[in-house]
Amino acid sequence: MHQLTLAEIARGLADKSFSSEELTGALLSRIKQLDPQLNSFITVTQAQALDQARAADARRASGETGALLGAPIAHKDLFCTNGVRTSCGSKMLDSFTAPYDATVVAKLAEAGMVTLGKTNMDEFAMGSANESSHYGAVKNPWNLEHVPGGSSGGSAAAVAARLLPATTGTDTGGSIRQPAAFTNLTGLKPTYGRVSRWGMIAYASSLDQGGPLARTAEDCALLLQGMAGFDAKDSTSVDEPVPDFSANLNASLQGLRIGLPKEYFGAGLDPRIADLVQASVKELEKLGAVVKEISLPNMQHAIPAYYVIAPAEASSNLSRFDGVRFGHRCEDPKDLTDLYKRSRGEGFGAEVQRRIMVGTYALSAGYYDAYYVKAQQIRRLIKNDFMAAFADVDVILGPTTPNPAWKLGAKSSDPVAAYLEDVYTITANLAGLPGLSMPAGFVDGLPVGVQLLAPYFQEGRLLNIAHRYQQVTDWHTRAPNGF
Amino acid sequence: MALQRSDVEKIAHLARLGLNEGELPRFTDALNSILGLVDQMQAVDTSGIEPLAHPLEATQRLRPDQVTESNQRDRYQAVAPSTENGLYLVPKVID
């Protein structure tokens, strides 16, 4: 039963091949049996999940239908879940039980999804390896000595190991797409504003976006359908009609114009990944796509700009964790300043502290123009590059990452080395564009992802291309040994 | 211009972040390495480029000035480290 995709589960529940309670019970025991190897869950909500499953079965028995009714999900542990610990992977929030549901959580629960638990993540979503979690590193099911990527590493590892068919993640600089690539999944970062950020613990508010991780594009379409939509409670939510993401999955790719940015194939890219990306392009050409070389000349400036904008916003967002209203508080503070400093010093891990410090520095008097304004100007140059490219092509294709998943600990002593691995994903966050990573082969037994980027609000186009690709390839169907 | 230990102490104070004394040298090195990466921005000619704050250039929406939330103080204070009579407790600020 654990091999089923979300789409297959929807059919099985509809034709009564199994109940949600049976499915939920089977997956919960699989999590119990296999997750100790992976550490992909921070919290498993067993009793609540079984209650939700029975409620979903009752709704179906009373005539209700719906693709997500009774289907399992787990949420990255930065989505607030009413009455359930929401830790954000941090000691700071180890004892924090959210008093309300994030909009995404509420929408999926309303659609009848059964929440199996909360998945592990880099602390406050800061990281690309899921090694900065207070709850320990997550292992990649394809090779337990390697990282699963991050920051949505637990969400990715759990789905890759067939513990459940789909999870939610968030993507600020690649945190859905990169772990999807590292674990042979399909992962989608929607357009900025497409999915509500309300109840998502903020890292960098102008970049953060929630989205689905699953094994197929078809499943991502189903899940995105449940997540997307305008939300008045999110001040940057965009009031844009939500199309039926599953309706055009099979649309023809005849005449589709794909742009290959030459900057995505330069120095630093593992040549074996370059070959696999070219092979995926050949498959898409066979489906009718036409390919054109393009240029995104400012891509190289994205990482420096990101490491100003994201830490600056983080230093502001994380100021709310002060030991007063929620979260960790130090013992016996001698005064208010001591309370703030020790609570934050004890509650935040090293990577979070580094980013708060960088952000505080960049925003401090005398440095604001040289750092923050400069980074925002570069942000516009990057957006302009994309707008110019999309005048000539429908989508942009390249590798999701320059290298496959690295070994646990390999980059933990040098933060900048890890930052550079996000070179292909960060631009979509700076420009706010939708991006998808899909499985495209293996290097040394480790999965490789291909990234597709589209103009604003064209998630449906990305899902269509990935689905057609997945009809003629079988990379996405491969499962890791032992899972 | 690399940050010195005293700069790092000053930034940590601005951020209200109590750093471990023994880790300051390593922390200073890490920050300098990150700022070295960030400083690559200075080579980019951005003269005349308008800063971009929101990818879709959206502006803040306004809503009617009406009460939409009910009072849930007890519920929201249940997660606080220390409260009394609906107030958050902190160490004495004024003697």
Coordinates of C-alpha atoms in Angstrom, one line a residue:
Chain A
M1 CA 0.0 0.0 0.0
H2 CA 2.9 2.3 0.7
Q3 CA 3.9 2.2 -3.0
L4 CA 0.7 4.0 -4.0
T5 CA 0.9 7.5 -5.4
L6 CA -1.6 10.2 -4.3
A7 CA -3.5 9.7 -7.5
E8 CA -3.7 5.9 -7.0
I9 CA -4.8 6.4 -3.4
A10 CA -7.6 8.7 -4.6
R11 CA -8.8 6.0 -7.0
G12 CA -8.4 3.3 -4.3
L13 CA -10.4 5.3 -1.8
A14 CA -13.1 6.2 -4.3
D15 CA -13.6 2.6 -5.4
K16 CA -13.4 1.3 -1.8
S17 CA -10.4 -0.9 -2.4
F18 CA -9.3 0.2 1.1
S19 CA -10.4 2.7 3.7
S20 CA -8.5 5.8 4.9
E21 CA -8.2 4.1 8.3
E22 CA -6.5 1.0 6.8
L23 CA -4.2 3.1 4.7
T24 CA -3.3 5.4 7.6
G25 CA -2.7 2.5 9.9
A26 CA -0.4 0.9 7.4
L27 CA 1.6 4.0 6.8
L28 CA 1.9 4.8 10.5
S29 CA 3.4 1.3 11.2
R30 CA 5.8 1.8 8.3
I31 CA 6.9 5.2 9.7
K32 CA 7.5 3.5 13.1
Q33 CA 9.5 0.7 11.5
L34 CA 11.6 2.6 9.1
D35 CA 11.9 6.2 10.2
P36 CA 14.5 5.5 12.9
Q37 CA 17.0 5.0 10.0
L38 CA 16.1 8.4 8.5
N39 CA 15.0 10.8 11.2
S40 CA 12.5 12.4 8.8
F41 CA 9.8 13.0 11.3
I42 CA 10.0 15.3 14.4
T43 CA 6.5 14.4 15.6
V44 CA 4.2 11.6 14.5
T45 CA 0.6 12.4 15.3
Q46 CA -0.7 8.8 15.5
A47 CA -3.9 9.1 17.5
Q48 CA -5.0 12.3 15.7
A49 CA -4.2 10.7 12.3
L50 CA -6.4 7.7 13.0
D51 CA -9.2 10.0 14.2
Q52 CA -8.9 12.1 11.0
A53 CA -8.9 8.9 8.9
R54 CA -12.1 7.7 10.5
A55 CA -13.7 11.1 10.0
A56 CA -12.6 11.1 6.3
D57 CA -14.1 7.6 5.9
A58 CA -17.4 8.8 7.4
R59 CA -17.4 11.8 5.1
R60 CA -17.0 9.5 2.1
A61 CA -19.6 7.1 3.4
S62 CA -22.0 10.0 3.5
G63 CA -21.5 10.7 -0.2
E64 CA -18.7 13.2 -0.2
T65 CA -16.0 12.8 -2.8
G66 CA -12.7 14.6 -3.5
A67 CA -9.2 13.5 -4.5
L68 CA -7.6 14.4 -1.2
L69 CA -10.4 13.1 1.1
G70 CA -8.8 10.5 3.3
A71 CA -5.3 10.8 1.7
P72 CA -2.2 11.1 3.9
I73 CA 0.0 14.1 4.3
A74 CA 2.8 15.4 6.6
H75 CA 3.7 19.0 7.1
K76 CA 7.1 20.5 7.3
D77 CA 7.5 21.5 10.9
L78 CA 7.2 25.2 10.2
F79 CA 3.5 25.1 9.3
C80 CA 1.6 25.8 12.5
T81 CA -0.6 23.0 13.5
N82 CA -3.3 23.7 16.2
G83 CA -2.5 21.7 19.3
V84 CA 0.5 20.0 17.9
R85 CA 4.1 21.0 18.5
T86 CA 5.5 23.2 15.8
S87 CA 9.3 23.3 16.4
C88 CA 10.7 24.8 13.2
G89 CA 13.6 22.4 13.8
S90 CA 14.8 24.6 16.7
K91 CA 15.4 24.3 20.4
M92 CA 13.8 27.8 20.5
L93 CA 10.4 26.2 19.7
D94 CA 10.9 22.8 21.2
S95 CA 8.0 23.2 23.6
F96 CA 5.9 25.4 21.3
T97 CA 2.4 24.1 20.6
A98 CA 0.8 26.2 17.9
P99 CA -2.6 27.7 19.0
Y100 CA -3.9 27.7 15.4
D101 CA -3.5 26.0 12.0
A102 CA -1.6 27.6 9.1
T103 CA -3.9 28.3 6.1
V104 CA -2.3 25.5 4.2
V105 CA -2.8 23.0 7.0
A106 CA -6.5 24.2 7.4
K107 CA -7.2 24.0 3.7
L108 CA -5.8 20.4 3.3
A109 CA -7.6 19.3 6.5
E110 CA -10.8 20.7 5.1
A111 CA -10.2 18.8 1.9
G112 CA -10.1 15.7 4.2
M113 CA -6.3 15.0 4.2
V114 CA -5.0 13.0 7.2
T115 CA -1.9 14.5 8.9
L116 CA 0.5 11.8 9.9
G117 CA 2.9 14.2 11.5
K118 CA 5.5 17.0 11.2
T119 CA 8.7 16.5 9.3
N120 CA 12.2 17.4 10.1
M121 CA 13.9 20.4 8.6
D122 CA 16.9 22.7 8.9
E123 CA 16.5 25.0 11.9
F124 CA 14.1 27.9 10.8
A125 CA 14.6 26.6 7.2
M126 CA 18.1 27.9 7.1
G127 CA 20.2 25.2 5.4
S128 CA 20.6 23.0 2.3
A129 CA 21.4 19.7 4.0
N130 CA 19.0 19.3 6.9
E131 CA 22.0 19.2 9.2
S132 CA 21.1 22.3 11.2
S133 CA 18.0 20.8 12.8
H134 CA 17.9 20.7 16.6
Y135 CA 16.5 17.2 16.2
G136 CA 19.5 15.8 14.3
A137 CA 20.4 15.3 10.7
V138 CA 18.0 13.6 8.3
K139 CA 19.5 10.7 6.2
N140 CA 19.0 10.3 2.4
P141 CA 17.2 7.0 1.8
W142 CA 19.2 6.6 -1.4
N143 CA 22.4 6.4 0.7
L144 CA 22.2 6.8 4.4
E145 CA 25.6 8.4 4.6
H146 CA 24.4 11.3 2.4
V147 CA 22.3 14.3 3.1
P148 CA 18.7 14.5 1.8
G149 CA 19.1 18.2 1.0
G150 CA 17.3 21.0 2.8
S151 CA 15.7 22.8 4.2
S152 CA 12.7 20.5 3.5
G153 CA 14.9 17.4 4.0
G154 CA 12.5 15.5 6.2
S155 CA 9.6 16.1 3.9
A156 CA 11.7 14.8 1.0
A157 CA 13.3 11.8 2.7
A158 CA 9.9 10.6 4.0
V159 CA 8.3 10.6 0.6
A160 CA 11.4 9.1 -1.1
A161 CA 11.3 6.2 1.4
R162 CA 7.7 5.6 0.7
L163 CA 6.6 6.4 4.3
L164 CA 3.8 8.4 2.7
P165 CA 3.0 9.7 -0.8
A166 CA 3.3 13.5 -0.4
T167 CA 4.4 16.2 2.0
T168 CA 4.4 20.0 2.2
G169 CA 7.6 21.9 2.1
T170 CA 8.7 25.5 1.8
D171 CA 11.2 27.1 -0.6
T172 CA 13.1 30.3 0.2
G173 CA 16.2 29.6 -1.9
G174 CA 15.6 26.1 -3.2
S175 CA 14.3 24.3 -0.1
I176 CA 11.7 22.3 -2.0
R177 CA 13.4 21.8 -5.4
Q178 CA 16.9 20.9 -4.1
P179 CA 15.8 18.1 -1.6
A180 CA 13.4 16.9 -4.3
A181 CA 16.4 16.6 -6.7
F182 CA 18.5 14.8 -4.0
T183 CA 15.9 12.2 -3.3
N184 CA 14.3 11.5 -6.7
L185 CA 11.1 13.4 -6.2
T186 CA 9.0 16.0 -8.0
G187 CA 8.9 19.2 -6.1
L188 CA 7.2 22.5 -6.9
K189 CA 7.9 26.0 -5.7
P190 CA 4.8 28.0 -6.8
T191 CA 4.8 31.7 -7.8
Y192 CA 5.4 34.0 -4.8
G193 CA 1.9 34.7 -3.4
R194 CA 0.2 31.7 -4.9
V195 CA 0.1 29.7 -1.6
S196 CA -0.7 31.5 1.6
R197 CA 2.2 32.1 4.0
W198 CA -0.2 32.6 7.0
G199 CA 0.9 30.3 9.8
M200 CA 4.1 29.5 8.1
I201 CA 6.9 30.5 10.5
A202 CA 8.7 33.2 8.5
Y203 CA 12.3 33.0 7.4
A204 CA 12.6 35.6 4.6
S205 CA 9.1 36.9 3.9
S206 CA 9.7 38.3 0.4
L207 CA 11.1 34.9 -0.7
D208 CA 9.3 32.2 1.3
Q209 CA 6.7 30.1 -0.6
G210 CA 5.1 26.8 0.4
G211 CA 4.6 24.0 -2.1
P212 CA 4.2 20.2 -2.6
L213 CA 6.7 17.3 -2.7
A214 CA 5.6 14.0 -4.2
R215 CA 6.8 11.3 -6.5
T216 CA 5.0 12.5 -9.6
A217 CA 3.9 15.7 -11.2
E218 CA 0.4 14.3 -11.2
D219 CA 0.5 14.1 -7.4
C220 CA 2.0 17.6 -7.1
A221 CA -0.9 18.9 -9.2
L222 CA -3.4 17.3 -6.8
L223 CA -1.7 18.7 -3.7
L224 CA -1.1 22.2 -5.1
Q225 CA -4.8 22.3 -5.9
G226 CA -5.5 21.9 -2.2
M227 CA -2.8 24.4 -1.1
A228 CA -3.2 27.3 -3.6
G229 CA -5.5 30.3 -3.4
F230 CA -5.9 33.8 -2.2
D231 CA -5.8 34.4 1.5
A232 CA -6.7 37.7 3.0
K233 CA -4.7 36.8 6.1
D234 CA -1.4 36.8 4.1
S235 CA -0.6 40.4 3.2
T236 CA 1.4 39.3 0.1
S237 CA -1.1 36.6 -1.1
V238 CA -2.0 37.3 -4.7
D239 CA -5.7 37.4 -5.8
E240 CA -5.3 35.4 -8.9
P241 CA -7.7 32.7 -10.2
V242 CA -6.5 29.1 -9.4
P243 CA -6.7 26.9 -12.5
D244 CA -7.4 23.2 -12.4
F245 CA -3.8 22.0 -12.3
S246 CA -4.7 18.5 -13.3
A247 CA -6.8 19.5 -16.3
N248 CA -3.9 20.1 -18.7
L249 CA -1.4 17.5 -17.5
N250 CA -1.6 15.7 -20.8
A251 CA -1.6 18.8 -23.1
S252 CA 0.7 18.4 -26.1
L253 CA 4.3 19.8 -25.9
Q254 CA 4.3 20.3 -29.7
G255 CA 6.1 23.6 -30.3
L256 CA 7.0 24.2 -26.7
R257 CA 10.0 26.6 -26.6
I258 CA 12.5 25.6 -24.0
G259 CA 15.4 27.9 -23.1
L260 CA 18.7 26.5 -21.9
P261 CA 20.6 29.3 -20.1
K262 CA 24.3 29.0 -20.9
E263 CA 25.1 30.1 -17.4
Y264 CA 23.5 26.9 -16.0
F265 CA 26.0 24.7 -17.9
G266 CA 29.2 26.4 -17.0
A267 CA 32.0 25.8 -14.5
G268 CA 31.1 24.0 -11.3
L269 CA 28.5 21.7 -12.9
D270 CA 29.2 18.0 -12.5
P271 CA 29.6 16.9 -16.2
R272 CA 27.6 13.7 -15.5
I273 CA 24.7 15.9 -14.4
A274 CA 25.1 18.0 -17.5
D275 CA 24.8 14.8 -19.6
L276 CA 21.6 13.7 -17.8
V277 CA 20.1 17.2 -18.3
Q278 CA 20.9 17.0 -22.0
A279 CA 19.2 13.5 -22.1
S280 CA 16.1 15.0 -20.6
V281 CA 16.1 17.7 -23.2
K282 CA 16.3 15.1 -25.9
E283 CA 13.2 13.4 -24.5
L284 CA 11.3 16.6 -24.5
E285 CA 12.4 17.3 -28.1
K286 CA 10.9 13.9 -29.0
L287 CA 7.7 15.1 -27.5
G288 CA 7.7 18.2 -29.8
A289 CA 9.6 20.8 -27.8
V290 CA 12.1 23.1 -29.5
V291 CA 15.2 24.2 -27.7
K292 CA 17.1 27.5 -27.8
E293 CA 20.1 28.7 -25.9
I294 CA 19.5 31.8 -23.8
S295 CA 21.4 33.9 -21.3
L296 CA 20.7 35.0 -17.8
P297 CA 23.7 37.2 -17.4
N298 CA 23.1 38.2 -13.8
M299 CA 22.7 34.7 -12.4
Q300 CA 26.1 34.7 -10.8
H301 CA 25.1 37.7 -8.6
A302 CA 22.1 35.9 -7.1
I303 CA 23.9 34.2 -4.2
P304 CA 25.6 37.3 -2.8
A305 CA 22.3 39.2 -3.1
Y306 CA 20.3 36.4 -1.5
Y307 CA 22.7 36.3 1.5
V308 CA 21.9 39.9 2.2
I309 CA 18.1 39.9 1.6
A310 CA 17.4 36.6 3.3
P311 CA 19.4 37.2 6.5
A312 CA 18.2 40.8 6.7
E313 CA 14.6 39.7 6.6
A314 CA 15.4 36.8 9.0
S315 CA 17.0 39.1 11.5
S316 CA 13.8 41.1 11.6
N317 CA 11.4 38.1 11.6
L318 CA 13.3 36.2 14.3
S319 CA 13.3 39.2 16.6
R320 CA 10.0 38.0 17.8
F321 CA 11.7 35.1 19.6
D322 CA 12.7 37.0 22.7
G323 CA 11.8 34.6 25.5
V324 CA 8.7 36.7 26.5
R325 CA 5.6 35.6 24.5
F326 CA 6.6 32.1 23.4
G327 CA 9.6 29.9 22.9
H328 CA 12.7 29.2 25.0
R329 CA 13.4 31.4 28.0
C330 CA 16.7 31.2 29.9
E331 CA 16.9 30.4 33.6
D332 CA 17.1 33.3 36.1
P333 CA 17.6 36.3 33.9
K334 CA 19.2 39.2 35.8
D335 CA 17.5 41.9 33.7
L336 CA 15.5 42.3 30.5
T337 CA 18.6 42.5 28.2
D338 CA 20.0 39.4 29.8
L339 CA 16.7 37.7 29.3
Y340 CA 16.7 38.5 25.5
K341 CA 20.4 37.7 25.0
R342 CA 20.6 34.4 26.8
S343 CA 17.2 33.2 25.6
R344 CA 18.2 33.8 22.0
G345 CA 21.8 32.6 22.5
E346 CA 20.6 29.4 24.0
G347 CA 17.6 28.8 21.7
F348 CA 19.1 29.4 18.3
G349 CA 21.7 27.1 16.7
A350 CA 24.9 28.3 15.0
E351 CA 23.6 28.7 11.4
V352 CA 20.6 30.7 12.6
Q353 CA 22.8 32.9 14.7
R354 CA 25.1 33.5 11.8
R355 CA 22.3 34.6 9.5
I356 CA 20.8 36.9 12.2
M357 CA 24.2 38.5 12.6
V358 CA 24.7 39.0 8.9
G359 CA 21.2 40.5 8.6
T360 CA 21.6 42.8 11.6
Y361 CA 24.9 44.0 10.2
A362 CA 23.5 44.6 6.7
L363 CA 20.6 46.6 8.1
S364 CA 22.6 48.6 10.7
A365 CA 23.1 52.3 10.4
G366 CA 25.5 53.3 7.6
Y367 CA 25.4 49.9 5.8
Y368 CA 21.8 49.8 4.6
D369 CA 22.4 51.3 1.1
A370 CA 25.6 49.3 0.5
Y371 CA 24.0 46.0 1.3
Y372 CA 20.2 45.9 1.4
V373 CA 19.5 48.5 -1.3
K374 CA 22.3 47.1 -3.5
A375 CA 20.9 43.6 -3.1
Q376 CA 17.4 44.7 -4.1
Q377 CA 18.8 46.4 -7.2
I378 CA 20.5 43.2 -8.2
R379 CA 17.2 41.5 -7.5
R380 CA 15.6 43.6 -10.2
L381 CA 18.4 42.9 -12.7
I382 CA 17.7 39.2 -12.1
K383 CA 14.0 39.6 -12.7
N384 CA 14.7 41.6 -15.8
D385 CA 16.9 38.8 -17.1
F386 CA 14.0 36.4 -16.8
M387 CA 11.5 38.8 -18.3
A388 CA 13.8 39.2 -21.4
A389 CA 14.2 35.4 -21.6
F390 CA 10.5 34.7 -21.4
A391 CA 9.9 37.0 -24.4
D392 CA 11.6 34.2 -26.5
V393 CA 10.9 31.0 -24.7
D394 CA 8.0 29.4 -22.8
V395 CA 10.0 27.7 -20.1
I396 CA 13.6 27.6 -18.9
L397 CA 15.4 24.3 -18.2
G398 CA 18.6 23.4 -16.4
P399 CA 20.1 21.3 -13.6
T400 CA 18.4 21.8 -10.2
T401 CA 21.8 21.4 -8.5
P402 CA 25.4 21.4 -9.6
N403 CA 26.3 18.2 -7.7
P404 CA 24.4 15.2 -6.3
A405 CA 23.8 14.9 -2.5
W406 CA 27.0 15.3 -0.5
K407 CA 28.1 13.2 2.4
L408 CA 26.8 14.1 5.9
G409 CA 29.1 16.6 7.5
A410 CA 31.0 17.3 4.3
K411 CA 30.1 21.0 4.1
S412 CA 29.1 21.7 7.7
S413 CA 32.3 23.4 8.7
D414 CA 32.2 25.8 5.7
P415 CA 28.8 27.6 5.4
V416 CA 29.8 29.4 2.2
A417 CA 30.6 26.1 0.4
A418 CA 27.0 24.9 1.1
Y419 CA 25.5 28.3 0.1
L420 CA 27.2 27.9 -3.4
E421 CA 25.3 24.7 -4.0
D422 CA 22.0 26.7 -4.4
V423 CA 23.3 28.6 -7.4
Y424 CA 20.6 27.4 -9.8
T425 CA 17.5 27.6 -7.5
I426 CA 17.9 31.0 -5.8
T427 CA 17.1 33.1 -8.8
A428 CA 13.5 31.9 -8.9
N429 CA 13.0 33.0 -5.4
L430 CA 14.5 36.4 -6.0
A431 CA 12.3 36.9 -9.1
G432 CA 9.2 35.2 -7.5
L433 CA 8.9 32.7 -10.3
P434 CA 7.5 29.2 -10.1
G435 CA 10.0 26.4 -10.4
L436 CA 9.8 22.6 -10.5
S437 CA 12.4 19.9 -10.0
M438 CA 11.8 16.4 -11.5
P439 CA 13.9 13.2 -11.5
A440 CA 16.2 12.8 -14.5
G441 CA 18.6 10.0 -13.6
F442 CA 21.4 8.9 -11.2
V443 CA 25.0 9.6 -10.6
D444 CA 26.9 7.1 -8.3
G445 CA 23.5 5.8 -7.2
L446 CA 22.3 9.3 -6.1
P447 CA 19.4 11.0 -7.8
V448 CA 19.7 14.0 -10.2
G449 CA 17.0 16.6 -10.8
V450 CA 16.2 18.8 -13.7
Q451 CA 14.7 22.2 -13.0
L452 CA 12.0 23.9 -15.0
L453 CA 11.1 27.6 -14.5
A454 CA 8.1 29.3 -16.0
P455 CA 6.6 32.8 -16.1
Y456 CA 4.4 33.9 -13.1
F457 CA 1.4 31.8 -12.3
Q458 CA 2.3 29.1 -14.9
E459 CA 2.6 26.2 -12.4
G460 CA 0.2 24.3 -14.7
R461 CA 2.6 24.5 -17.6
L462 CA 5.5 23.1 -15.4
L463 CA 3.3 20.3 -14.2
N464 CA 2.2 19.5 -17.8
I465 CA 5.8 19.3 -19.0
A466 CA 6.9 17.2 -16.0
H467 CA 3.9 14.9 -16.4
R468 CA 4.5 14.3 -20.1
Y469 CA 8.2 13.6 -19.4
Q470 CA 7.2 11.1 -16.7
Q471 CA 5.0 9.3 -19.2
V472 CA 8.0 8.5 -21.3
T473 CA 10.7 8.0 -18.6
D474 CA 10.7 5.9 -15.5
W475 CA 13.3 7.7 -13.3
H476 CA 10.6 8.9 -11.0
T477 CA 9.3 5.3 -10.4
R478 CA 12.7 4.1 -9.0
A479 CA 12.7 3.4 -5.3
P480 CA 15.7 3.3 -3.0
N481 CA 17.0 -0.1 -1.8
G482 CA 15.6 -1.1 1.6
F483 CA 12.5 1.2 1.2
Chain B
M1 CA 37.3 45.6 5.5
A2 CA 37.1 42.5 7.7
L3 CA 35.0 42.5 10.9
Q4 CA 37.0 42.5 14.2
R5 CA 35.9 40.8 17.3
S6 CA 34.7 44.1 18.7
D7 CA 32.5 44.6 15.6
V8 CA 31.0 41.2 16.2
E9 CA 30.3 41.9 19.8
K10 CA 28.6 45.2 18.8
I11 CA 26.4 43.4 16.2
A12 CA 25.5 40.7 18.7
H13 CA 24.4 43.4 21.1
L14 CA 22.2 45.0 18.4
A15 CA 20.7 41.5 17.6
R16 CA 20.3 40.8 21.4
L17 CA 22.1 37.6 20.8
G18 CA 24.2 36.2 23.7
L19 CA 27.2 34.6 22.0
N20 CA 29.5 32.2 23.7
E21 CA 32.8 34.0 24.4
G22 CA 34.9 31.0 23.4
E23 CA 33.2 30.8 20.0
L24 CA 33.8 34.4 19.1
P25 CA 36.9 33.9 17.0
R26 CA 35.3 31.1 15.0
F27 CA 32.1 33.1 14.7
T28 CA 34.1 36.2 13.5
D29 CA 35.8 34.1 10.8
A30 CA 32.5 32.6 9.6
L31 CA 30.9 36.1 9.3
N32 CA 33.9 37.4 7.4
S33 CA 33.7 34.5 5.0
I34 CA 30.0 35.2 4.4
L35 CA 30.6 38.9 4.0
G36 CA 33.4 38.1 1.5
L37 CA 30.8 36.3 -0.6
V38 CA 28.3 39.2 -0.2
D39 CA 30.8 41.8 -1.1
Q40 CA 31.0 40.3 -4.7
M41 CA 27.8 42.5 -5.2
Q42 CA 29.9 45.6 -5.2
A43 CA 31.3 44.8 -8.6
V44 CA 27.9 45.0 -10.2
D45 CA 26.9 48.3 -11.8
T46 CA 23.5 49.1 -10.5
S47 CA 23.4 52.8 -11.2
G48 CA 19.9 53.9 -12.0
I49 CA 18.3 50.5 -11.1
E50 CA 15.2 50.8 -9.0
P51 CA 15.4 48.4 -6.0
L52 CA 12.9 45.5 -6.1
A53 CA 11.2 44.6 -2.8
H54 CA 8.3 42.4 -4.0
P55 CA 8.6 40.2 -7.0
L56 CA 5.2 41.2 -8.4
E57 CA 5.6 44.8 -7.3
A58 CA 2.4 44.4 -5.3
T59 CA 1.6 47.0 -2.7
Q60 CA 0.1 46.4 0.7
R61 CA -3.6 45.8 0.6
L62 CA -5.9 47.7 2.9
R63 CA -9.0 46.4 4.7
P64 CA -11.9 48.2 6.3
D65 CA -11.0 49.2 9.9
Q66 CA -13.3 46.7 11.6
V67 CA -12.8 44.2 14.4
T68 CA -12.5 40.7 12.8
E69 CA -10.8 38.7 15.5
S70 CA -12.3 37.6 18.8
N71 CA -10.3 37.9 22.0
Q72 CA -8.2 34.8 22.5
R73 CA -5.7 36.1 25.0
D74 CA -5.8 33.1 27.3
R75 CA -5.3 30.8 24.5
Y76 CA -2.3 32.7 23.0
Q77 CA -0.8 33.3 26.5
A78 CA -0.9 29.6 27.3
V79 CA 2.3 29.1 25.3
A80 CA 4.2 32.0 27.1
P81 CA 7.0 31.2 29.5
S82 CA 5.5 33.3 32.3
T83 CA 2.2 35.3 32.7
E84 CA 0.1 36.6 35.4
N85 CA -3.4 38.2 35.3
G86 CA -3.2 38.3 31.5
L87 CA 0.2 40.1 31.5
Y88 CA 3.6 38.8 30.3
L89 CA 6.1 38.7 33.1
V90 CA 9.7 39.9 32.6
P91 CA 12.4 41.0 35.0
K92 CA 12.0 44.4 36.5
V93 CA 12.8 47.1 33.9
I94 CA 12.6 50.3 36.1
D95 CA 13.9 50.4 39.7

